[in-house]
């Protein structure tokens, strides 16, 4: 039987000059050793896998994230790499590291000892409906649209959509002022990302010093107490600084 060609799958970058032991990973049903590939003070955390395209299904994504979380437990300067990057050889990864080294050198002091925390704020249906009902103009336009045929109510629906969006923008602004801006003051950096659902009022990422995580958690809890009747909180982390790092992986041929 012909032996399958193998490649090097990378999980993340770290600041490290010596080999670090991160154990093994169960990768598509087979236990594989995790190792580091080095260039000066930077290293890639990697494993050897069959050379093919890996699909981002739930199991694979969890495996990828679990390895990065394990690395974060041992190293406080982790640069996350997106799922699915496989290179032909360790030599290619060394070339990649050499190309990325100026960026890594700049990033290491910025993310050292820091974690990313995520907060999504989703409006409760009952509260959103109550806020809509507080605007007689929207309520009246809704009844007008419902009373007309689909064709006759076309422009009314456009107007209704515009009014509803104005209200939703107002609610997002309220949440940003009372929640995001207060948390932003306590973070090293913060991002107000685009909402990913119709009822999401905030989709934020915060870069926080590890030593201040408990203090930050308390601020989130205080915000939740103020808003728990109106919204749901989805607070996640700690993660590596996904939303604060933008690196393109390319291997330039010599």
Short mmCIF file of C-alpha atoms in Angstrom, two decimals:
data_model
loop_
_atom_site.label_atom_id
_atom_site.label_comp_id
_atom_site.label_asym_id
_atom_site.label_seq_id
_atom_site.Cartn_x
_atom_site.Cartn_y
_atom_site.Cartn_z
CA UNK A 1 0.00 0.00 0.00
CA UNK A 2 1.32 3.40 -0.96
CA UNK A 3 2.07 5.57 2.05
CA UNK A 4 -0.01 8.75 2.21
CA UNK A 5 1.87 12.02 1.88
CA UNK A 6 2.00 14.02 5.10
CA UNK A 7 2.05 17.73 5.84
CA UNK A 8 2.39 20.07 8.79
CA UNK A 9 -0.80 21.43 10.36
CA UNK A 10 -0.31 24.59 12.44
CA UNK A 11 -2.45 25.71 15.39
CA UNK A 12 -0.90 28.95 16.59
CA UNK A 13 2.24 30.98 17.01
CA UNK A 14 3.99 31.53 20.36
CA UNK A 15 6.92 33.44 21.75
CA UNK A 16 9.41 30.68 22.60
CA UNK A 17 13.07 29.93 22.01
CA UNK A 18 13.07 26.36 23.36
CA UNK A 19 11.00 23.30 22.47
CA UNK A 20 7.74 23.22 24.47
CA UNK A 21 5.73 20.09 25.27
CA UNK A 22 2.01 20.33 24.55
CA UNK A 23 1.33 16.61 24.53
CA UNK A 24 -0.77 14.92 21.84
CA UNK A 25 -3.94 15.62 19.92
CA UNK A 26 -6.64 13.28 18.60
CA UNK A 27 -6.77 14.38 14.96
CA UNK A 28 -9.38 12.60 12.82
CA UNK A 29 -9.25 9.43 14.90
CA UNK A 30 -5.49 9.19 15.31
CA UNK A 31 -3.30 10.33 18.21
CA UNK A 32 -0.62 12.72 16.95
CA UNK A 33 2.28 14.42 18.73
CA UNK A 34 2.24 18.21 19.02
CA UNK A 35 5.59 19.92 18.48
CA UNK A 36 7.04 23.38 17.92
CA UNK A 37 8.94 24.72 14.91
CA UNK A 38 11.25 27.63 15.69
CA UNK A 39 12.77 30.76 14.20
CA UNK A 40 14.68 33.01 16.61
CA UNK A 41 12.24 33.88 19.45
CA UNK A 42 9.10 32.70 17.61
CA UNK A 43 7.60 29.25 17.15
CA UNK A 44 4.65 27.57 15.49
CA UNK A 45 2.73 24.90 17.40
CA UNK A 46 2.09 22.08 14.93
CA UNK A 47 1.42 18.41 14.27
CA UNK A 48 2.04 16.07 11.34
CA UNK A 49 -1.10 15.05 9.42
CA UNK A 50 -2.08 13.47 6.09
CA UNK A 51 -1.76 16.07 3.32
CA UNK A 52 -5.34 16.96 2.39
CA UNK A 53 -8.04 19.59 2.85
CA UNK A 54 -9.59 19.55 6.32
CA UNK A 55 -13.19 20.64 6.66
CA UNK A 56 -14.23 22.99 9.49
CA UNK A 57 -16.84 20.69 11.01
CA UNK A 58 -17.71 20.93 14.69
CA UNK A 59 -15.35 18.15 15.77
CA UNK A 60 -12.36 19.59 13.89
CA UNK A 61 -12.99 23.15 15.09
CA UNK A 62 -13.24 21.95 18.70
CA UNK A 63 -10.00 20.01 18.33
CA UNK A 64 -8.24 23.10 16.95
CA UNK A 65 -9.52 25.34 19.74
CA UNK A 66 -8.75 22.80 22.47
CA UNK A 67 -5.10 22.66 21.39
CA UNK A 68 -4.87 26.47 21.41
CA UNK A 69 -6.47 26.55 24.88
CA UNK A 70 -3.91 24.01 26.09
CA UNK A 71 -1.11 26.16 24.68
CA UNK A 72 -2.57 29.24 26.43
CA UNK A 73 -2.35 27.40 29.76
CA UNK A 74 1.43 27.11 29.34
CA UNK A 75 2.37 30.17 27.27
CA UNK A 76 1.07 33.71 27.82
CA UNK A 77 1.96 34.99 24.34
CA UNK A 78 -0.23 33.14 21.83
CA UNK A 79 -0.98 34.26 18.28
CA UNK A 80 -3.98 32.26 17.02
CA UNK A 81 -3.97 30.76 13.52
CA UNK A 82 -7.25 30.02 11.77
CA UNK A 83 -8.35 26.42 11.23
CA UNK A 84 -7.21 24.36 8.28
CA UNK A 85 -3.68 25.56 7.45
CA UNK A 86 -1.49 22.66 6.28
CA UNK A 87 2.00 23.15 4.85
CA UNK A 88 4.12 20.74 2.86
CA UNK A 89 7.02 20.48 5.29
CA UNK A 90 8.64 21.81 8.44
CA UNK A 91 10.93 23.76 6.14
CA UNK A 92 7.93 25.60 4.67
CA UNK A 93 6.76 26.47 8.17
CA UNK A 94 10.24 27.80 8.99
CA UNK A 95 10.08 30.01 5.89
CA UNK A 96 6.62 31.17 6.98
CA UNK A 97 7.97 32.00 10.44
CA UNK A 98 10.86 33.93 8.93
CA UNK A 99 8.43 35.94 6.78
CA UNK A 100 6.12 36.61 9.72
CA UNK A 101 8.85 37.33 12.25
CA UNK A 102 8.66 41.16 11.93
CA UNK A 103 4.89 41.01 12.58
CA UNK A 104 5.31 38.54 15.43
CA UNK A 105 8.01 40.68 17.03
CA UNK A 106 5.66 43.65 16.95
CA UNK A 107 2.69 41.64 18.26
CA UNK A 108 4.35 39.73 21.11
CA UNK A 109 4.61 42.66 23.57
CA UNK A 110 1.08 43.81 22.68
CA UNK A 111 -0.60 40.48 23.49
CA UNK A 112 1.74 39.10 26.17
CA UNK A 113 -0.31 38.16 29.22
CA UNK A 114 -3.57 39.20 27.55
CA UNK A 115 -6.71 37.29 26.64
CA UNK A 116 -9.76 37.96 24.50
CA UNK A 117 -13.23 37.93 26.06
CA UNK A 118 -16.41 38.08 24.00
CA UNK A 119 -19.79 39.55 24.91
CA UNK A 120 -22.94 39.24 22.85
CA UNK A 121 -26.07 41.04 24.05
CA UNK A 122 -29.37 39.76 22.61
CA UNK A 123 -32.65 41.58 23.14
CA UNK A 124 -35.47 39.53 24.70
CA UNK A 125 -38.49 39.23 22.40
CA UNK A 126 -40.98 40.57 24.96
CA UNK A 127 -38.87 43.65 25.68
CA UNK A 128 -38.27 44.38 22.00
CA UNK A 129 -42.00 44.12 21.30
CA UNK A 130 -42.71 46.44 24.22
CA UNK A 131 -40.29 49.03 22.85
CA UNK A 132 -41.95 48.79 19.43
CA UNK A 133 -45.37 49.29 21.01
CA UNK A 134 -44.10 52.46 22.64
CA UNK A 135 -43.85 53.95 19.14
CA UNK A 136 -47.43 54.50 17.89
CA UNK A 137 -46.13 55.39 14.42
CA UNK A 138 -44.57 51.93 13.96
CA UNK A 139 -47.67 50.22 15.39
CA UNK A 140 -49.94 52.18 13.02
CA UNK A 141 -47.74 51.44 9.99
CA UNK A 142 -47.75 47.72 10.89
CA UNK A 143 -51.55 47.64 10.89
CA UNK A 144 -51.63 49.54 7.56
CA UNK A 145 -49.29 47.03 5.92
CA UNK A 146 -51.25 44.06 7.28
CA UNK A 147 -54.51 45.52 5.90
CA UNK A 148 -53.16 45.88 2.36
CA UNK A 149 -52.33 43.33 -0.29
CA UNK A 150 -48.70 42.39 -0.80
CA UNK A 151 -48.41 44.60 -3.89
CA UNK A 152 -50.30 47.57 -2.43
CA UNK A 153 -48.30 47.50 0.80
CA UNK A 154 -44.87 47.41 -0.85
CA UNK A 155 -43.83 51.00 -0.13
CA UNK A 156 -45.47 50.91 3.30
CA UNK A 157 -43.30 47.90 4.16
CA UNK A 158 -40.20 49.83 3.07
CA UNK A 159 -41.17 52.72 5.36
CA UNK A 160 -41.96 50.32 8.20
CA UNK A 161 -38.59 48.64 7.77
CA UNK A 162 -36.87 52.02 7.94
CA UNK A 163 -38.69 53.01 11.13
CA UNK A 164 -37.99 49.65 12.75
CA UNK A 165 -34.31 49.99 11.87
CA UNK A 166 -34.22 53.46 13.43
CA UNK A 167 -35.62 52.02 16.66
CA UNK A 168 -33.15 49.11 16.62
CA UNK A 169 -30.25 51.53 16.04
CA UNK A 170 -31.46 53.51 19.06
CA UNK A 171 -31.49 50.36 21.22
CA UNK A 172 -27.99 49.44 20.03
CA UNK A 173 -26.81 52.93 20.94
CA UNK A 174 -28.27 52.59 24.45
CA UNK A 175 -26.49 49.26 24.96
CA UNK A 176 -23.22 50.60 23.56
CA UNK A 177 -23.28 53.59 25.90
CA UNK A 178 -24.20 51.70 29.06
CA UNK A 179 -22.35 48.42 28.50
CA UNK A 180 -19.69 48.54 25.77
CA UNK A 181 -18.18 51.93 26.58
CA UNK A 182 -17.86 51.14 30.29
CA UNK A 183 -16.18 47.81 29.61
CA UNK A 184 -13.97 49.39 26.95
CA UNK A 185 -12.46 51.68 29.60
CA UNK A 186 -11.25 48.65 31.56
CA UNK A 187 -9.88 46.72 28.57
CA UNK A 188 -6.55 47.03 26.79
CA UNK A 189 -8.49 47.21 23.51
CA UNK A 190 -12.08 46.65 22.38
CA UNK A 191 -13.99 46.01 19.15
CA UNK A 192 -17.66 46.59 18.44
CA UNK A 193 -18.26 43.96 15.76
CA UNK A 194 -21.26 43.72 13.43
CA UNK A 195 -24.31 41.93 14.92
CA UNK A 196 -24.88 38.39 13.60
CA UNK A 197 -28.61 38.13 14.29
CA UNK A 198 -31.67 40.36 14.04
CA UNK A 199 -32.09 40.71 17.80
CA UNK A 200 -28.39 41.15 18.68
CA UNK A 201 -27.72 44.57 20.16
CA UNK A 202 -23.99 44.12 20.81
CA UNK A 203 -21.30 41.81 19.48
CA UNK A 204 -18.14 42.91 21.25
CA UNK A 205 -14.61 41.63 21.78
CA UNK A 206 -12.29 42.83 24.54
CA UNK A 207 -8.55 42.39 24.98
CA UNK A 208 -7.97 42.07 28.72
CA UNK A 209 -4.92 41.60 30.92
CA UNK A 210 -5.04 38.09 32.46
CA UNK A 211 -4.47 39.56 35.91
CA UNK A 212 -7.55 41.77 35.51
CA UNK A 213 -9.90 39.05 34.25
CA UNK A 214 -11.78 38.72 37.55
CA UNK A 215 -12.22 42.49 37.78
CA UNK A 216 -13.53 42.56 34.22
CA UNK A 217 -15.86 39.63 34.95
CA UNK A 218 -17.34 41.61 37.82
CA UNK A 219 -18.06 44.57 35.55
CA UNK A 220 -19.83 42.25 33.12
CA UNK A 221 -21.87 40.81 36.02
CA UNK A 222 -22.85 44.32 37.13
CA UNK A 223 -23.97 45.18 33.59
CA UNK A 224 -25.98 41.96 33.45
CA UNK A 225 -27.76 42.88 36.70
CA UNK A 226 -28.79 46.20 35.17
CA UNK A 227 -30.05 44.66 31.93
CA UNK A 228 -31.16 41.11 32.82
CA UNK A 229 -34.87 41.89 32.42
CA UNK A 230 -34.38 43.23 28.89
CA UNK A 231 -31.58 41.17 27.32
CA UNK A 232 -29.61 37.92 27.37
CA UNK A 233 -25.82 37.95 27.83
CA UNK A 234 -23.52 35.49 26.05
CA UNK A 235 -20.12 35.98 27.70
CA UNK A 236 -17.29 33.78 26.38
CA UNK A 237 -13.57 33.23 26.79
CA UNK A 238 -10.80 33.33 27.55
CA UNK A 239 -9.65 33.13 23.93
CA UNK A 240 -6.45 34.12 22.20
CA UNK A 241 -6.63 37.55 20.55
CA UNK A 242 -8.51 36.50 17.38
CA UNK A 243 -10.18 39.87 16.83
CA UNK A 244 -7.05 41.91 17.47
CA UNK A 245 -4.65 40.12 15.12
CA UNK A 246 -4.70 40.10 11.34
CA UNK A 247 -2.04 37.86 9.80
CA UNK A 248 -1.96 36.43 6.31
CA UNK A 249 -0.18 33.12 5.98
CA UNK A 250 1.94 32.80 2.84
CA UNK A 251 5.13 30.94 2.08
CA UNK A 252 7.30 32.85 -0.37
CA UNK A 253 9.51 30.72 -2.53
CA UNK A 254 13.18 31.56 -2.41
#
